[in-house]
PDB file of C-alpha atoms and ligand atoms in Angstrom:
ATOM      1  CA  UNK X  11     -19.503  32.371 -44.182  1.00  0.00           C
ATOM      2  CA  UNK X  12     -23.007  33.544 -45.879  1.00  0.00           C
ATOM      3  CA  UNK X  13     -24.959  32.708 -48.399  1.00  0.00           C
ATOM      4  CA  UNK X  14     -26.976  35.845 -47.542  1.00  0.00           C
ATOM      5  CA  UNK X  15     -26.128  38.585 -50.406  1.00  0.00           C
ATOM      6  CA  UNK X  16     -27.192  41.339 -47.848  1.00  0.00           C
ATOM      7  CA  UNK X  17     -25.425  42.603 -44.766  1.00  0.00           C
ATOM      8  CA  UNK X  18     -27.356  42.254 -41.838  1.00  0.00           C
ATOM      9  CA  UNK X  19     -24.314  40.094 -40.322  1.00  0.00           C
ATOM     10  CA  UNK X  20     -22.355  43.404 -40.863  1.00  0.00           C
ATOM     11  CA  UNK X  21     -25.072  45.080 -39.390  1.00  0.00           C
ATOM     12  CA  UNK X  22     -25.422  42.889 -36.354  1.00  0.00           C
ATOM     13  CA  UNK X  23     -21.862  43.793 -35.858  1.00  0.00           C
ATOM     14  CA  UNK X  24     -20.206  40.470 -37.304  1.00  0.00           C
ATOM     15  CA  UNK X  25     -16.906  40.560 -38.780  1.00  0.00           C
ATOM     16  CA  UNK X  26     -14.755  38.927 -40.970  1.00  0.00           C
ATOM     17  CA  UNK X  27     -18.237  37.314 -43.187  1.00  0.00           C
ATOM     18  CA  UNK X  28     -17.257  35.205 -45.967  1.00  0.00           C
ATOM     19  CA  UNK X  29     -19.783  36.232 -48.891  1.00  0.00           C
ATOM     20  CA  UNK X  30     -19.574  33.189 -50.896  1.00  0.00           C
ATOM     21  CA  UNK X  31     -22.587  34.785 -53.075  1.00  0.00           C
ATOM     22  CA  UNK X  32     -21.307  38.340 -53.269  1.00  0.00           C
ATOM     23  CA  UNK X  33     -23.129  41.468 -51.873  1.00  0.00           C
ATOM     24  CA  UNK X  34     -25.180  43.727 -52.503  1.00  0.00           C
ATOM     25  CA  UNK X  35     -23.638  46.205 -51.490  1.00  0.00           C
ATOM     26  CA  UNK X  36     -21.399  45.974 -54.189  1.00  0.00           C
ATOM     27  CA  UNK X  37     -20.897  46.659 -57.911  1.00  0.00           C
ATOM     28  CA  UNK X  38     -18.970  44.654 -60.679  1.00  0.00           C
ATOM     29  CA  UNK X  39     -17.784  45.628 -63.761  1.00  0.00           C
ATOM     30  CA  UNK X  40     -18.490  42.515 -66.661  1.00  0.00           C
ATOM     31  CA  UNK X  41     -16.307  44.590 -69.081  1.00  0.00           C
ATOM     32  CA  UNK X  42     -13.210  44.456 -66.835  1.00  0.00           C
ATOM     33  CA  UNK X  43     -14.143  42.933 -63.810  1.00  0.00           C
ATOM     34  CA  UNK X  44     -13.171  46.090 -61.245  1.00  0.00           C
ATOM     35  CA  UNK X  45     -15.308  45.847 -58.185  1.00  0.00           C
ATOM     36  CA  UNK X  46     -16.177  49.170 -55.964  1.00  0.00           C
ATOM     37  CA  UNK X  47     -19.216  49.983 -53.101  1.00  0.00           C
ATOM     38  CA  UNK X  48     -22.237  50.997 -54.469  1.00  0.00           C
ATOM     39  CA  UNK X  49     -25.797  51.902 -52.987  1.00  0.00           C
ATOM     40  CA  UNK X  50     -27.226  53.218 -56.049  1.00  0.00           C
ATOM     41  CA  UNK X  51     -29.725  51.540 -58.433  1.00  0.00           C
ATOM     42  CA  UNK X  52     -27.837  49.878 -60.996  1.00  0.00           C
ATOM     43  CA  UNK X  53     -29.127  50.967 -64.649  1.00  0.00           C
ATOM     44  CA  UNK X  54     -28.032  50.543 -68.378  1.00  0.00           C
ATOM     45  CA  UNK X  55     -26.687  54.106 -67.994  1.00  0.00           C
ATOM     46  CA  UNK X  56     -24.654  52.781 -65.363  1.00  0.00           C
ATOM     47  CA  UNK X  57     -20.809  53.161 -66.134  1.00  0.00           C
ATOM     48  CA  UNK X  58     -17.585  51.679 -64.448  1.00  0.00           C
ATOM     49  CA  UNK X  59     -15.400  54.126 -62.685  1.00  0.00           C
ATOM     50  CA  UNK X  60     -12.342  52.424 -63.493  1.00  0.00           C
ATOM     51  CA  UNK X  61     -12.693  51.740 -67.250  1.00  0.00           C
ATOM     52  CA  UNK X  62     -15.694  53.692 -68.078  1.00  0.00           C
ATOM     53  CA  UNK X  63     -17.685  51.089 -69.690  1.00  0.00           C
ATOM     54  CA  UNK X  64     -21.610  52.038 -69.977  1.00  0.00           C
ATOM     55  CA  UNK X  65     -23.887  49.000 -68.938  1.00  0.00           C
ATOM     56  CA  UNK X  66     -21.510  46.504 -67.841  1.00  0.00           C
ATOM     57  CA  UNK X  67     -21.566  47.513 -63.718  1.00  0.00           C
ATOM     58  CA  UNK X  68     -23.775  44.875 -62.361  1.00  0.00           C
ATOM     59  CA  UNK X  69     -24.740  43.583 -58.844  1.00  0.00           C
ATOM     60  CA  UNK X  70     -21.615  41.882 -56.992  1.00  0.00           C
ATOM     61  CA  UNK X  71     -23.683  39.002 -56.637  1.00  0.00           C
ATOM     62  CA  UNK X  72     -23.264  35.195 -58.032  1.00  0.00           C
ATOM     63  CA  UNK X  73     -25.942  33.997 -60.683  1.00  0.00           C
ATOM     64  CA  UNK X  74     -27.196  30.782 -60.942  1.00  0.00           C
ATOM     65  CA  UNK X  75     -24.854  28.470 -62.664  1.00  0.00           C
ATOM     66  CA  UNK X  76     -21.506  31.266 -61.472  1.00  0.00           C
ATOM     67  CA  UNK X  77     -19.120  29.893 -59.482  1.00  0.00           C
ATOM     68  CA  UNK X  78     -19.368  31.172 -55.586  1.00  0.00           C
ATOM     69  CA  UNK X  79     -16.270  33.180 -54.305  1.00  0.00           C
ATOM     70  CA  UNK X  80     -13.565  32.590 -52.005  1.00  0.00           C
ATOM     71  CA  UNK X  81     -14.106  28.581 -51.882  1.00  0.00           C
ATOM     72  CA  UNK X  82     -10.594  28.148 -51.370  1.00  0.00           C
ATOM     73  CA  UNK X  83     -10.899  30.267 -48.236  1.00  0.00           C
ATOM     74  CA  UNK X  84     -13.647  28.594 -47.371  1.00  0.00           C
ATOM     75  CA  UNK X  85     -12.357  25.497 -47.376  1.00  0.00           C
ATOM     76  CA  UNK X  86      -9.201  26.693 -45.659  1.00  0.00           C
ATOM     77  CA  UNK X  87     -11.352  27.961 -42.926  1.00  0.00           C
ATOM     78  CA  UNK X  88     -13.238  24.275 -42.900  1.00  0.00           C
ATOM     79  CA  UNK X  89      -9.905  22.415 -42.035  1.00  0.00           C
ATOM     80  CA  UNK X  90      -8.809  24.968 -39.135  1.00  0.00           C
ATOM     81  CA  UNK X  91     -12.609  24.473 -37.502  1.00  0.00           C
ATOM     82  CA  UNK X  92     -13.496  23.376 -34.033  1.00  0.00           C
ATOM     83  CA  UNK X  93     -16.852  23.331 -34.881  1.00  0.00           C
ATOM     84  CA  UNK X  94     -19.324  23.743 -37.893  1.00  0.00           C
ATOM     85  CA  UNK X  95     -22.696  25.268 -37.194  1.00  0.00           C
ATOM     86  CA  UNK X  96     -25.246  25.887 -40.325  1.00  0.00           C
ATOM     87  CA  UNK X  97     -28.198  27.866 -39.918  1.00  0.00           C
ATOM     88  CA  UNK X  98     -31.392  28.347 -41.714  1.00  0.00           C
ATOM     89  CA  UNK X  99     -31.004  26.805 -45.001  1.00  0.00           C
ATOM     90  CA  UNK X 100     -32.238  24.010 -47.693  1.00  0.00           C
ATOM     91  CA  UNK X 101     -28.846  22.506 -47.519  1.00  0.00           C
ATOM     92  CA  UNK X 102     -29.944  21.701 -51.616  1.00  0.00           C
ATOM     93  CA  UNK X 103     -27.592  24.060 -52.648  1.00  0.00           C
ATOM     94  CA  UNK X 104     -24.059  23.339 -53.641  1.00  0.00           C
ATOM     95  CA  UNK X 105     -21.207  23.878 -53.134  1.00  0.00           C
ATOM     96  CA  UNK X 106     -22.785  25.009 -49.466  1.00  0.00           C
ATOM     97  CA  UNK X 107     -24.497  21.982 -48.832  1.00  0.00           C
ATOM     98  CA  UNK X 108     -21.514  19.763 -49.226  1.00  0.00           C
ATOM     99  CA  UNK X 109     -19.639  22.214 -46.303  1.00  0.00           C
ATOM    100  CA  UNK X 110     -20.809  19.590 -43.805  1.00  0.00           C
ATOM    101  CA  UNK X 111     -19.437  16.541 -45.200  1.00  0.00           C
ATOM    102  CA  UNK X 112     -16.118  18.388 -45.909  1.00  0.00           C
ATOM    103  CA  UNK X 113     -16.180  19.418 -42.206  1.00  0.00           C
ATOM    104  CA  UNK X 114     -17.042  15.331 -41.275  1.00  0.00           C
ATOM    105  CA  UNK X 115     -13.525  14.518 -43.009  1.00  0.00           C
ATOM    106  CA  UNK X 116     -12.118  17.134 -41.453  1.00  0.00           C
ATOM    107  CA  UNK X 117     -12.718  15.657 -37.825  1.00  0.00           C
ATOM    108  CA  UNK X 118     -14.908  18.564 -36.937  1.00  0.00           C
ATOM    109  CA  UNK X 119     -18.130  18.148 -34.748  1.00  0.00           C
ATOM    110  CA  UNK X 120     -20.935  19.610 -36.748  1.00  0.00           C
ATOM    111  CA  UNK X 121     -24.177  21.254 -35.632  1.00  0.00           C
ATOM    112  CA  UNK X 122     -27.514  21.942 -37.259  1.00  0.00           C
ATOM    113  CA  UNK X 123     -30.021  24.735 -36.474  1.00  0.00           C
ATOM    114  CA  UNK X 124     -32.467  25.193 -39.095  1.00  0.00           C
ATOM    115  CA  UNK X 125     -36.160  25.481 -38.723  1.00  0.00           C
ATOM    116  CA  UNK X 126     -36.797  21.826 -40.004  1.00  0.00           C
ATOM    117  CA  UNK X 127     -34.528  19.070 -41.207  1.00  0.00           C
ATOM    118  CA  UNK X 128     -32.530  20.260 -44.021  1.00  0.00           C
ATOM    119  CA  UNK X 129     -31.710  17.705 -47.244  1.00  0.00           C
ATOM    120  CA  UNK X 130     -28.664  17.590 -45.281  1.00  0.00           C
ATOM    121  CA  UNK X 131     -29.192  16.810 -41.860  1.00  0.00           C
ATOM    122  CA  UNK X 132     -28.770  13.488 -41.468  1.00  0.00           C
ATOM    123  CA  UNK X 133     -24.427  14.749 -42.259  1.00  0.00           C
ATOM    124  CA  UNK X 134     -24.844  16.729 -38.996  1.00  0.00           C
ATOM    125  CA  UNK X 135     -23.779  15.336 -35.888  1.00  0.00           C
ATOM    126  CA  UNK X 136     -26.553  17.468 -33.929  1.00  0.00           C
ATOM    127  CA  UNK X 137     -29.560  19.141 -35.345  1.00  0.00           C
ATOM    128  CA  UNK X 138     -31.966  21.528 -33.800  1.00  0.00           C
ATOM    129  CA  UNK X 139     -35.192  22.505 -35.493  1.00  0.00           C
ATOM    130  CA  UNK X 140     -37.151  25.749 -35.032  1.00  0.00           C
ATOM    131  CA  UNK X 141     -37.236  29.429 -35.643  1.00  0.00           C
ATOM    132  CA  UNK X 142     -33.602  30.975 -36.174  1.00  0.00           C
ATOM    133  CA  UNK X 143     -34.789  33.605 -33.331  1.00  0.00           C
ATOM    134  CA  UNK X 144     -35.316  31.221 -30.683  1.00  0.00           C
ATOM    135  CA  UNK X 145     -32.845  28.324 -31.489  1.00  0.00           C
ATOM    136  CA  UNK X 146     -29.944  30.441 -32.179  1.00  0.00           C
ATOM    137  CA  UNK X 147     -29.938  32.639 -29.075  1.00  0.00           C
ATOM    138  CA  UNK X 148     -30.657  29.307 -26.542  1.00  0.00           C
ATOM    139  CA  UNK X 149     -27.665  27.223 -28.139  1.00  0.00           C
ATOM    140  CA  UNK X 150     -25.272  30.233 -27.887  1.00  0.00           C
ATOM    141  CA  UNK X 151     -26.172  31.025 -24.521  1.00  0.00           C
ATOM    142  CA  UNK X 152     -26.063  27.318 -23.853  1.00  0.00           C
ATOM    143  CA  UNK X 153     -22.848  27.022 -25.531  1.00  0.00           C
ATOM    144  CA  UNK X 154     -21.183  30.055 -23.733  1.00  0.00           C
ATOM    145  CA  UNK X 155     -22.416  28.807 -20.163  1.00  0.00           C
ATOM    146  CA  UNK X 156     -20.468  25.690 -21.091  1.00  0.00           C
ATOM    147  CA  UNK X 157     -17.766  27.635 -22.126  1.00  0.00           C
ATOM    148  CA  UNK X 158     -17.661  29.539 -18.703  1.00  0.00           C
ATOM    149  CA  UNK X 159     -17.676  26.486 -16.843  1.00  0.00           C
ATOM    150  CA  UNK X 160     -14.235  25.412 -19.056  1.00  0.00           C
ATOM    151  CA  UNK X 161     -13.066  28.766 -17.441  1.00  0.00           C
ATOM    152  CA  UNK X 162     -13.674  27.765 -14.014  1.00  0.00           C
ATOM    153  CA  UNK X 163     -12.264  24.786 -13.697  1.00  0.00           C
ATOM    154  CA  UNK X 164      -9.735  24.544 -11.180  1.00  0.00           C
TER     155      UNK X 164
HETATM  156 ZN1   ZN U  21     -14.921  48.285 -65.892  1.00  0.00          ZN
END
């Protein structure tokens, strides 16, 4: 799950992202709520291709004070977890800085990697400070060597 209203997890080639604050890659229609891909500047000419309002598309994106999407799923995905690993964020910002403590009650180990301590990080059973670029790609290799050894077990 993402915070991020971009898609440079889609780009990366990640699959499956939650976008719990919409995209921006994405249109919605206030007048009716129909929501479709869309590139293109967004104007006041703008119209919805499904009811063919003028000035209600808007970004697919949550305002301040809008409720984020799929929480339910998110929270369904929270109490199937073997692990719960936030990256590079405030944790000041709910409902994604309470994801942790759900996870806690859930029994689920929980892992920090953020480039300082986040409001949150005393919730996390492990935290890691520094840049994204370097932390990320030394845990995952770390984690996958780990993971390898599982495999050779006898
Ligand atoms: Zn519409």
């Amino acid at each position: 799950m993402t915070q991020n209203v971009d898609d440079l997890h889609e780009r990366g080639g990640a699959r499956d992202i939650i976008h719990m604050h919409g995209s921006l890659t994405m249109a919605l229609c206030a007048a009716c709520g129909h929501r479709w891909p869309c590139r293109t500047e967004l104007t006041v000419a703008s119209q919805c291709p499904a009811c063919q309002s003028v000035g209600s598309p808007r970004p697919d994106i949550v305002w301040f004070g809008e409720m984020p999407y799929h929480i339910a799923r998110i929270e369904a995905e929270l109490a199937r977890a073997d692990l719960f690993v936030s990256v590079g964020t405030s944790g000041a910002v709910y409902p994604a800085a309470g994801f942790v403590q759900m996870a806690r009650q859930a029994g689920i180990r929980t892992l920090e990697l953020n480039l300082e301590p986040s409001l949150g990080s005393h919730w996390f059973h492990e935290t890691r400070n520094g840049p994204a670029g370097t932390i990320v790609p030394d845990w995952a290799e770390e984690t996958l060597a780990a993971l390898a050894s599982v495999d050779h077990l006898p």
